[in-house]
Amino acid sequence: MDAIRISLILSITAYFMSVWLGKKSPARASSLTAGMTILLLIVPILLTLPKWHIQFSWLNQETSSQSSPAPLESSWLTIALTLWVIGSVIFFVRYLLQVNTLRKWISRSTPVESSNIQKLLAETTLDSGLKKKPALRCTPMVTSPVVAGLFRSTILLPENANSWDSTTLRMVLLHELGHIRRRDLWVSHIAQLNCILHWFNPFVWLLRNRLRNQCEFAVDAQIIANGTDAKCYITALCNVAEQLISKQSIPSTALAMADKASLRNRVNSLLTKQKSPSPLMIALLLSITVSSTFALAVIRPQAPSVSLSETQQKPSTY
């Protein structure tokens, strides 16, 4: 039950901290949310650490009045563990199916052979600070640019990408390369693994959705900070979003550039100058959360032991 308790406390804390910081700066909030996501993944490891028992005198009365554990407690724990395993297996299979779907999309896609587009990819890769160009492919399975692949990054473009002007295409490539540079796909996979381990916890799922959304804000802000004209970038975002016929189901193992639901908030964020919280404050919040999580996992309160001589010296009252 310690795992459930820590999972709930940590995820609720992480979610509301992410919401609070997201109102100030959605782009900067992604760092905090990513840190919390990684911390959630190592909770099972923390629970295996040796426990540190600390005695508290106020526990004397409580423990003396408590009866011995009910015989049914172990059976309830067995049932809970069985349900957790079943749920984790179901969501893990679902995760593998999504990975397989994305692999099929990539294998059935066609490489972009246009020399102009490949030249633009080389330029934007250099501008993004990456040493290696990702694969650039085209597929009818997507209506918005998508980046996928942990070890070999691939950018998937919709079929109508050939009709985009050079400015729109440049903005699209900068955006997807921004995800690769920030390692957003790795954090996204970690968030998905959290949903497998903590499938019973709704706040973990909410945190995953916020993380994916905040990654988009962070990449937008990064591109503008690197000198890209905000109006040109916003125009490209709108051009891509306009071509979305319907809300497409993208596997959770990939990141899509644009969707109509978050477009307005992203545009407002780019046009509004917000006072971003300092990295020091984010580091402080993460440090406090890590310390608290470690304490919850390792420290166990314990009533002081009472010796036999002390119990015999107590006067009996009738």
C-alpha positions as YAML, in Angstrom:
chain: A
units: angstrom
residues:
- id: 1
  name: MET
  ca: [0.00, 0.00, 0.00]
- id: 2
  name: ASP
  ca: [3.02, 2.30, 0.36]
- id: 3
  name: ALA
  ca: [3.33, 2.39, -3.43]
- id: 4
  name: ILE
  ca: [-0.27, 3.59, -3.83]
- id: 5
  name: ARG
  ca: [0.15, 6.20, -1.11]
- id: 6
  name: ILE
  ca: [3.37, 7.60, -2.55]
- id: 7
  name: SER
  ca: [2.01, 7.45, -6.11]
- id: 8
  name: LEU
  ca: [-1.06, 9.48, -5.15]
- id: 9
  name: ILE
  ca: [0.79, 12.03, -3.01]
- id: 10
  name: LEU
  ca: [3.54, 12.59, -5.57]
- id: 11
  name: SER
  ca: [1.29, 12.71, -8.64]
- id: 12
  name: ILE
  ca: [-1.23, 15.08, -7.03]
- id: 13
  name: THR
  ca: [1.58, 17.36, -5.88]
- id: 14
  name: ALA
  ca: [3.24, 17.21, -9.30]
- id: 15
  name: TYR
  ca: [-0.01, 17.90, -11.15]
- id: 16
  name: PHE
  ca: [-1.01, 20.98, -9.18]
- id: 17
  name: MET
  ca: [2.54, 22.35, -9.22]
- id: 18
  name: SER
  ca: [2.54, 21.85, -13.00]
- id: 19
  name: VAL
  ca: [-0.80, 23.65, -13.32]
- id: 20
  name: TRP
  ca: [0.37, 26.51, -11.11]
- id: 21
  name: LEU
  ca: [3.67, 26.95, -12.93]
- id: 22
  name: GLY
  ca: [1.97, 26.43, -16.30]
- id: 23
  name: LYS
  ca: [-0.18, 29.52, -15.72]
- id: 24
  name: LYS
  ca: [2.99, 31.59, -15.30]
- id: 25
  name: SER
  ca: [4.99, 30.00, -18.12]
- id: 26
  name: PRO
  ca: [3.80, 26.87, -19.97]
- id: 27
  name: ALA
  ca: [7.17, 26.58, -21.71]
- id: 28
  name: ARG
  ca: [9.25, 26.65, -18.51]
- id: 29
  name: ALA
  ca: [6.78, 24.36, -16.72]
- id: 30
  name: SER
  ca: [7.80, 21.47, -18.96]
- id: 31
  name: SER
  ca: [11.11, 21.14, -17.07]
- id: 32
  name: LEU
  ca: [9.32, 20.72, -13.75]
- id: 33
  name: THR
  ca: [6.74, 18.31, -15.17]
- id: 34
  name: ALA
  ca: [9.47, 16.24, -16.84]
- id: 35
  name: GLY
  ca: [11.40, 16.03, -13.56]
- id: 36
  name: MET
  ca: [8.29, 14.90, -11.70]
- id: 37
  name: THR
  ca: [7.59, 12.33, -14.41]
- id: 38
  name: ILE
  ca: [11.05, 10.80, -14.05]
- id: 39
  name: LEU
  ca: [10.66, 10.79, -10.25]
- id: 40
  name: LEU
  ca: [7.39, 8.87, -10.54]
- id: 41
  name: LEU
  ca: [9.12, 6.19, -12.58]
- id: 42
  name: ILE
  ca: [11.71, 5.48, -9.89]
- id: 43
  name: VAL
  ca: [9.18, 5.22, -7.04]
- id: 44
  name: PRO
  ca: [9.19, 1.37, -7.22]
- id: 45
  name: ILE
  ca: [12.99, 1.45, -6.92]
- id: 46
  name: LEU
  ca: [12.83, 3.73, -3.87]
- id: 47
  name: LEU
  ca: [10.48, 1.29, -2.16]
- id: 48
  name: THR
  ca: [13.16, -1.42, -2.32]
- id: 49
  name: LEU
  ca: [15.65, 0.67, -0.32]
- id: 50
  name: PRO
  ca: [16.34, -0.26, 3.34]
- id: 51
  name: LYS
  ca: [13.87, 1.39, 5.69]
- id: 52
  name: TRP
  ca: [14.91, 3.90, 8.33]
- id: 53
  name: HIS
  ca: [12.83, 3.43, 11.49]
- id: 54
  name: ILE
  ca: [12.44, 6.54, 13.64]
- id: 55
  name: GLN
  ca: [10.85, 6.34, 17.07]
- id: 56
  name: PHE
  ca: [8.08, 8.76, 18.00]
- id: 57
  name: SER
  ca: [6.83, 8.83, 21.58]
- id: 58
  name: TRP
  ca: [3.33, 9.91, 20.57]
- id: 59
  name: LEU
  ca: [2.88, 6.57, 18.82]
- id: 60
  name: ASN
  ca: [2.90, 4.71, 22.15]
- id: 61
  name: GLN
  ca: [-0.78, 5.18, 22.92]
- id: 62
  name: GLU
  ca: [-1.89, 4.57, 19.35]
- id: 63
  name: THR
  ca: [0.01, 1.33, 18.93]
- id: 64
  name: SER
  ca: [-1.06, 0.01, 22.30]
- id: 65
  name: SER
  ca: [-4.70, 0.57, 21.49]
- id: 66
  name: GLN
  ca: [-4.47, -0.96, 18.03]
- id: 67
  name: SER
  ca: [-5.32, -4.58, 17.64]
- id: 68
  name: SER
  ca: [-3.24, -7.05, 15.68]
- id: 69
  name: PRO
  ca: [-3.64, -7.01, 11.88]
- id: 70
  name: ALA
  ca: [-6.75, -8.69, 10.63]
- id: 71
  name: PRO
  ca: [-6.23, -12.10, 9.04]
- id: 72
  name: LEU
  ca: [-7.96, -10.88, 5.88]
- id: 73
  name: GLU
  ca: [-5.39, -8.10, 5.33]
- id: 74
  name: SER
  ca: [-2.95, -10.35, 3.48]
- id: 75
  name: SER
  ca: [-5.70, -11.66, 1.20]
- id: 76
  name: TRP
  ca: [-6.74, -8.11, 0.30]
- id: 77
  name: LEU
  ca: [-3.14, -7.27, -0.51]
- id: 78
  name: THR
  ca: [-2.95, -10.32, -2.75]
- id: 79
  name: ILE
  ca: [-6.12, -9.27, -4.59]
- id: 80
  name: ALA
  ca: [-4.82, -5.70, -5.01]
- id: 81
  name: LEU
  ca: [-1.47, -6.94, -6.32]
- id: 82
  name: THR
  ca: [-3.21, -9.28, -8.77]
- id: 83
  name: LEU
  ca: [-5.40, -6.46, -10.09]
- id: 84
  name: TRP
  ca: [-2.36, -4.21, -10.46]
- id: 85
  name: VAL
  ca: [-0.47, -6.85, -12.44]
- id: 86
  name: ILE
  ca: [-3.46, -7.47, -14.73]
- id: 87
  name: GLY
  ca: [-3.93, -3.75, -15.36]
- id: 88
  name: SER
  ca: [-0.22, -3.20, -15.99]
- id: 89
  name: VAL
  ca: [-0.10, -6.06, -18.48]
- id: 90
  name: ILE
  ca: [-3.13, -4.70, -20.36]
- id: 91
  name: PHE
  ca: [-1.67, -1.20, -20.66]
- id: 92
  name: PHE
  ca: [1.78, -2.58, -21.55]
- id: 93
  name: VAL
  ca: [0.27, -4.57, -24.41]
- id: 94
  name: ARG
  ca: [-1.53, -1.42, -25.55]
- id: 95
  name: TYR
  ca: [1.79, 0.44, -25.44]
- id: 96
  name: LEU
  ca: [3.48, -2.24, -27.57]
- id: 97
  name: LEU
  ca: [0.64, -2.05, -30.10]
- id: 98
  name: GLN
  ca: [1.15, 1.70, -30.41]
- id: 99
  name: VAL
  ca: [4.89, 1.19, -30.92]
- id: 100
  name: ASN
  ca: [4.12, -1.37, -33.62]
- id: 101
  name: THR
  ca: [1.63, 0.98, -35.30]
- id: 102
  name: LEU
  ca: [4.25, 3.70, -35.50]
- id: 103
  name: ARG
  ca: [6.80, 1.27, -36.92]
- id: 104
  name: LYS
  ca: [4.33, 0.33, -39.65]
- id: 105
  name: TRP
  ca: [3.77, 3.98, -40.48]
- id: 106
  name: ILE
  ca: [7.51, 4.51, -40.85]
- id: 107
  name: SER
  ca: [8.12, 1.32, -42.84]
- id: 108
  name: ARG
  ca: [5.28, 2.12, -45.26]
- id: 109
  name: SER
  ca: [6.28, 5.76, -45.70]
- id: 110
  name: THR
  ca: [8.40, 7.04, -48.57]
- id: 111
  name: PRO
  ca: [11.63, 9.02, -48.17]
- id: 112
  name: VAL
  ca: [11.51, 12.67, -49.16]
- id: 113
  name: GLU
  ca: [13.91, 12.88, -52.10]
- id: 114
  name: SER
  ca: [13.49, 16.54, -53.03]
- id: 115
  name: SER
  ca: [16.95, 18.12, -53.08]
- id: 116
  name: ASN
  ca: [15.54, 21.47, -51.95]
- id: 117
  name: ILE
  ca: [13.82, 19.94, -48.93]
- id: 118
  name: GLN
  ca: [16.88, 17.86, -48.04]
- id: 119
  name: LYS
  ca: [19.04, 20.98, -48.25]
- id: 120
  name: LEU
  ca: [16.59, 22.80, -45.98]
- id: 121
  name: LEU
  ca: [16.72, 19.86, -43.55]
- id: 122
  name: ALA
  ca: [20.53, 20.07, -43.44]
- id: 123
  name: GLU
  ca: [20.37, 23.82, -42.73]
- id: 124
  name: THR
  ca: [17.76, 23.54, -39.99]
- id: 125
  name: THR
  ca: [19.59, 20.61, -38.40]
- id: 126
  name: LEU
  ca: [22.70, 22.76, -38.15]
- id: 127
  name: ASP
  ca: [20.68, 25.71, -36.81]
- id: 128
  name: SER
  ca: [19.13, 23.45, -34.15]
- id: 129
  name: GLY
  ca: [22.54, 22.38, -32.86]
- id: 130
  name: LEU
  ca: [22.19, 18.75, -33.91]
- id: 131
  name: LYS
  ca: [25.07, 16.82, -35.45]
- id: 132
  name: LYS
  ca: [23.06, 14.20, -37.30]
- id: 133
  name: LYS
  ca: [20.14, 14.68, -39.66]
- id: 134
  name: PRO
  ca: [16.99, 12.70, -38.84]
- id: 135
  name: ALA
  ca: [15.26, 10.67, -41.52]
- id: 136
  name: LEU
  ca: [12.61, 12.65, -43.39]
- id: 137
  name: ARG
  ca: [9.72, 10.65, -44.80]
- id: 138
  name: CYS
  ca: [6.24, 11.22, -46.20]
- id: 139
  name: THR
  ca: [3.10, 9.23, -45.37]
- id: 140
  name: PRO
  ca: [-0.67, 9.54, -45.89]
- id: 141
  name: MET
  ca: [-1.17, 8.27, -42.32]
- id: 142
  name: VAL
  ca: [-0.54, 11.70, -40.79]
- id: 143
  name: THR
  ca: [-2.15, 15.07, -41.45]
- id: 144
  name: SER
  ca: [0.28, 16.95, -39.19]
- id: 145
  name: PRO
  ca: [4.08, 16.65, -38.96]
- id: 146
  name: VAL
  ca: [5.12, 13.97, -36.48]
- id: 147
  name: VAL
  ca: [8.46, 13.10, -34.92]
- id: 148
  name: ALA
  ca: [9.18, 9.55, -33.73]
- id: 149
  name: GLY
  ca: [12.06, 7.25, -32.86]
- id: 150
  name: LEU
  ca: [14.22, 7.16, -29.75]
- id: 151
  name: PHE
  ca: [17.51, 5.98, -31.26]
- id: 152
  name: ARG
  ca: [16.95, 6.88, -34.90]
- id: 153
  name: SER
  ca: [14.76, 9.94, -35.13]
- id: 154
  name: THR
  ca: [12.31, 10.16, -38.02]
- id: 155
  name: ILE
  ca: [10.19, 13.12, -39.09]
- id: 156
  name: LEU
  ca: [6.96, 12.11, -40.83]
- id: 157
  name: LEU
  ca: [5.35, 14.69, -43.11]
- id: 158
  name: PRO
  ca: [1.85, 14.55, -44.61]
- id: 159
  name: GLU
  ca: [1.54, 14.00, -48.34]
- id: 160
  name: ASN
  ca: [0.66, 17.63, -49.03]
- id: 161
  name: ALA
  ca: [3.95, 18.85, -47.50]
- id: 162
  name: ASN
  ca: [5.38, 19.21, -51.01]
- id: 163
  name: SER
  ca: [2.95, 22.07, -51.61]
- id: 164
  name: TRP
  ca: [4.11, 24.04, -48.56]
- id: 165
  name: ASP
  ca: [6.15, 27.16, -49.12]
- id: 166
  name: SER
  ca: [9.76, 27.19, -47.95]
- id: 167
  name: THR
  ca: [9.00, 29.33, -44.89]
- id: 168
  name: THR
  ca: [6.30, 26.97, -43.60]
- id: 169
  name: LEU
  ca: [8.49, 23.95, -44.25]
- id: 170
  name: ARG
  ca: [11.40, 25.57, -42.45]
- id: 171
  name: MET
  ca: [9.26, 26.30, -39.39]
- id: 172
  name: VAL
  ca: [7.96, 22.73, -39.39]
- id: 173
  name: LEU
  ca: [11.46, 21.26, -39.52]
- id: 174
  name: LEU
  ca: [12.71, 23.59, -36.78]
- id: 175
  name: HIS
  ca: [9.82, 22.52, -34.57]
- id: 176
  name: GLU
  ca: [10.37, 18.79, -34.99]
- id: 177
  name: LEU
  ca: [14.14, 19.16, -34.62]
- id: 178
  name: GLY
  ca: [13.45, 21.09, -31.41]
- id: 179
  name: HIS
  ca: [11.72, 18.02, -29.97]
- id: 180
  name: ILE
  ca: [14.71, 15.88, -30.91]
- id: 181
  name: ARG
  ca: [17.17, 18.28, -29.32]
- id: 182
  name: ARG
  ca: [15.17, 18.49, -26.08]
- id: 183
  name: ARG
  ca: [14.82, 14.69, -25.85]
- id: 184
  name: ASP
  ca: [11.04, 15.14, -25.59]
- id: 185
  name: LEU
  ca: [10.37, 11.69, -27.04]
- id: 186
  name: TRP
  ca: [12.34, 10.06, -24.23]
- id: 187
  name: VAL
  ca: [10.36, 11.94, -21.58]
- id: 188
  name: SER
  ca: [7.13, 11.09, -23.41]
- id: 189
  name: HIS
  ca: [8.00, 7.39, -23.30]
- id: 190
  name: ILE
  ca: [8.80, 7.67, -19.58]
- id: 191
  name: ALA
  ca: [5.40, 9.30, -19.02]
- id: 192
  name: GLN
  ca: [3.76, 6.43, -20.89]
- id: 193
  name: LEU
  ca: [5.61, 3.87, -18.76]
- id: 194
  name: ASN
  ca: [4.36, 5.72, -15.69]
- id: 195
  name: CYS
  ca: [0.81, 5.23, -16.95]
- id: 196
  name: ILE
  ca: [1.52, 1.50, -17.18]
- id: 197
  name: LEU
  ca: [2.91, 1.26, -13.64]
- id: 198
  name: HIS
  ca: [0.44, 3.71, -12.07]
- id: 199
  name: TRP
  ca: [-2.56, 2.94, -14.29]
- id: 200
  name: PHE
  ca: [-4.91, 3.16, -11.29]
- id: 201
  name: ASN
  ca: [-3.92, 6.78, -10.63]
- id: 202
  name: PRO
  ca: [-5.82, 9.35, -12.74]
- id: 203
  name: PHE
  ca: [-3.36, 12.13, -11.88]
- id: 204
  name: VAL
  ca: [-0.55, 10.24, -13.63]
- id: 205
  name: TRP
  ca: [-2.59, 10.27, -16.86]
- id: 206
  name: LEU
  ca: [-3.38, 13.97, -16.41]
- id: 207
  name: LEU
  ca: [0.31, 14.67, -15.82]
- id: 208
  name: ARG
  ca: [1.24, 12.82, -19.01]
- id: 209
  name: ASN
  ca: [-1.19, 14.92, -21.06]
- id: 210
  name: ARG
  ca: [0.11, 18.14, -19.52]
- id: 211
  name: LEU
  ca: [3.69, 17.11, -20.24]
- id: 212
  name: ARG
  ca: [3.01, 16.47, -23.93]
- id: 213
  name: ASN
  ca: [1.21, 19.81, -24.20]
- id: 214
  name: GLN
  ca: [3.93, 21.71, -22.36]
- id: 215
  name: CYS
  ca: [6.60, 20.22, -24.62]
- id: 216
  name: GLU
  ca: [4.90, 21.95, -27.55]
- id: 217
  name: PHE
  ca: [4.96, 25.29, -25.70]
- id: 218
  name: ALA
  ca: [8.63, 24.76, -24.81]
- id: 219
  name: VAL
  ca: [9.65, 24.07, -28.41]
- id: 220
  name: ASP
  ca: [7.68, 27.10, -29.62]
- id: 221
  name: ALA
  ca: [9.44, 29.33, -27.09]
- id: 222
  name: GLN
  ca: [12.84, 27.84, -27.92]
- id: 223
  name: ILE
  ca: [12.45, 28.55, -31.64]
- id: 224
  name: ILE
  ca: [11.43, 32.17, -31.04]
- id: 225
  name: ALA
  ca: [14.29, 32.62, -28.54]
- id: 226
  name: ASN
  ca: [16.73, 31.45, -31.22]
- id: 227
  name: GLY
  ca: [15.78, 34.38, -33.43]
- id: 228
  name: THR
  ca: [12.88, 33.11, -35.54]
- id: 229
  name: ASP
  ca: [10.27, 35.73, -36.34]
- id: 230
  name: ALA
  ca: [7.22, 35.06, -34.18]
- id: 231
  name: LYS
  ca: [4.70, 36.09, -36.87]
- id: 232
  name: CYS
  ca: [6.25, 33.76, -39.47]
- id: 233
  name: TYR
  ca: [6.21, 30.91, -36.99]
- id: 234
  name: ILE
  ca: [2.59, 31.53, -35.96]
- id: 235
  name: THR
  ca: [1.56, 31.68, -39.62]
- id: 236
  name: ALA
  ca: [3.21, 28.30, -40.21]
- id: 237
  name: LEU
  ca: [1.43, 26.84, -37.18]
- id: 238
  name: CYS
  ca: [-1.91, 28.08, -38.46]
- id: 239
  name: ASN
  ca: [-1.23, 26.78, -41.98]
- id: 240
  name: VAL
  ca: [-0.48, 23.30, -40.65]
- id: 241
  name: ALA
  ca: [-3.45, 23.31, -38.27]
- id: 242
  name: GLU
  ca: [-5.87, 24.39, -41.02]
- id: 243
  name: GLN
  ca: [-5.09, 21.23, -42.97]
- id: 244
  name: LEU
  ca: [-6.21, 18.99, -40.12]
- id: 245
  name: ILE
  ca: [-9.48, 17.50, -41.32]
- id: 246
  name: SER
  ca: [-10.32, 15.93, -37.99]
- id: 247
  name: LYS
  ca: [-8.69, 15.10, -34.69]
- id: 248
  name: GLN
  ca: [-6.23, 12.41, -35.68]
- id: 249
  name: SER
  ca: [-5.23, 9.64, -33.31]
- id: 250
  name: ILE
  ca: [-1.45, 9.80, -32.97]
- id: 251
  name: PRO
  ca: [0.29, 6.99, -31.05]
- id: 252
  name: SER
  ca: [1.51, 8.13, -27.65]
- id: 253
  name: THR
  ca: [5.03, 7.14, -28.71]
- id: 254
  name: ALA
  ca: [5.15, 10.08, -31.17]
- id: 255
  name: LEU
  ca: [4.70, 13.86, -30.97]
- id: 256
  name: ALA
  ca: [2.58, 15.83, -33.44]
- id: 257
  name: MET
  ca: [3.30, 19.47, -34.27]
- id: 258
  name: ALA
  ca: [-0.17, 20.98, -34.36]
- id: 259
  name: ASP
  ca: [-3.71, 20.36, -33.22]
- id: 260
  name: LYS
  ca: [-6.60, 22.76, -33.28]
- id: 261
  name: ALA
  ca: [-7.37, 22.31, -29.58]
- id: 262
  name: SER
  ca: [-4.11, 23.83, -28.26]
- id: 263
  name: LEU
  ca: [-3.36, 26.18, -31.16]
- id: 264
  name: ARG
  ca: [-5.02, 29.26, -29.67]
- id: 265
  name: ASN
  ca: [-3.22, 28.87, -26.33]
- id: 266
  name: ARG
  ca: [0.13, 28.40, -28.08]
- id: 267
  name: VAL
  ca: [-0.37, 31.49, -30.23]
- id: 268
  name: ASN
  ca: [-1.39, 33.55, -27.18]
- id: 269
  name: SER
  ca: [1.68, 32.32, -25.34]
- id: 270
  name: LEU
  ca: [3.94, 33.43, -28.19]
- id: 271
  name: LEU
  ca: [2.32, 36.86, -28.45]
- id: 272
  name: THR
  ca: [2.18, 37.50, -24.70]
- id: 273
  name: LYS
  ca: [5.34, 38.32, -22.81]
- id: 274
  name: GLN
  ca: [5.16, 36.30, -19.62]
- id: 275
  name: LYS
  ca: [7.43, 36.54, -16.61]
- id: 276
  name: SER
  ca: [9.04, 33.13, -16.53]
- id: 277
  name: PRO
  ca: [9.98, 31.57, -13.19]
- id: 278
  name: SER
  ca: [13.71, 31.27, -12.66]
- id: 279
  name: PRO
  ca: [15.48, 27.93, -13.18]
- id: 280
  name: LEU
  ca: [16.61, 28.21, -9.55]
- id: 281
  name: MET
  ca: [12.99, 28.15, -8.34]
- id: 282
  name: ILE
  ca: [12.24, 25.10, -10.51]
- id: 283
  name: ALA
  ca: [15.35, 23.35, -9.19]
- id: 284
  name: LEU
  ca: [14.28, 24.20, -5.63]
- id: 285
  name: LEU
  ca: [10.78, 22.80, -6.15]
- id: 286
  name: LEU
  ca: [12.23, 19.61, -7.65]
- id: 287
  name: SER
  ca: [14.70, 19.26, -4.77]
- id: 288
  name: ILE
  ca: [11.95, 19.60, -2.18]
- id: 289
  name: THR
  ca: [9.78, 17.06, -4.01]
- id: 290
  name: VAL
  ca: [12.65, 14.57, -4.39]
- id: 291
  name: SER
  ca: [13.53, 14.86, -0.70]
- id: 292
  name: SER
  ca: [9.90, 14.43, 0.37]
- id: 293
  name: THR
  ca: [9.44, 11.41, -1.90]
- id: 294
  name: PHE
  ca: [12.62, 9.81, -0.57]
- id: 295
  name: ALA
  ca: [11.43, 10.40, 3.01]
- id: 296
  name: LEU
  ca: [8.02, 8.86, 2.30]
- id: 297
  name: ALA
  ca: [9.64, 5.78, 0.75]
- id: 298
  name: VAL
  ca: [12.36, 5.19, 3.34]
- id: 299
  name: ILE
  ca: [11.32, 6.62, 6.72]
- id: 300
  name: ARG
  ca: [9.01, 4.50, 8.87]
- id: 301
  name: PRO
  ca: [7.63, 5.91, 12.16]
- id: 302
  name: GLN
  ca: [7.96, 3.52, 15.07]
- id: 303
  name: ALA
  ca: [6.75, 3.58, 18.67]
- id: 304
  name: PRO
  ca: [9.50, 3.47, 21.31]
- id: 305
  name: SER
  ca: [10.10, -0.02, 22.63]
- id: 306
  name: VAL
  ca: [9.00, -0.55, 26.22]
- id: 307
  name: SER
  ca: [11.16, -2.85, 28.33]
- id: 308
  name: LEU
  ca: [9.71, -5.58, 30.55]
- id: 309
  name: SER
  ca: [11.00, -3.87, 33.72]
- id: 310
  name: GLU
  ca: [9.17, -0.68, 32.80]
- id: 311
  name: THR
  ca: [5.89, -2.50, 32.39]
- id: 312
  name: GLN
  ca: [6.30, -4.26, 35.74]
- id: 313
  name: GLN
  ca: [7.00, -0.97, 37.55]
- id: 314
  name: LYS
  ca: [3.73, 0.56, 36.36]
- id: 315
  name: PRO
  ca: [1.21, 0.61, 39.28]
- id: 316
  name: SER
  ca: [-1.94, -1.27, 38.60]
- id: 317
  name: THR
  ca: [-5.15, 0.71, 38.85]
- id: 318
  name: TYR
  ca: [-8.52, -0.75, 39.67]
...
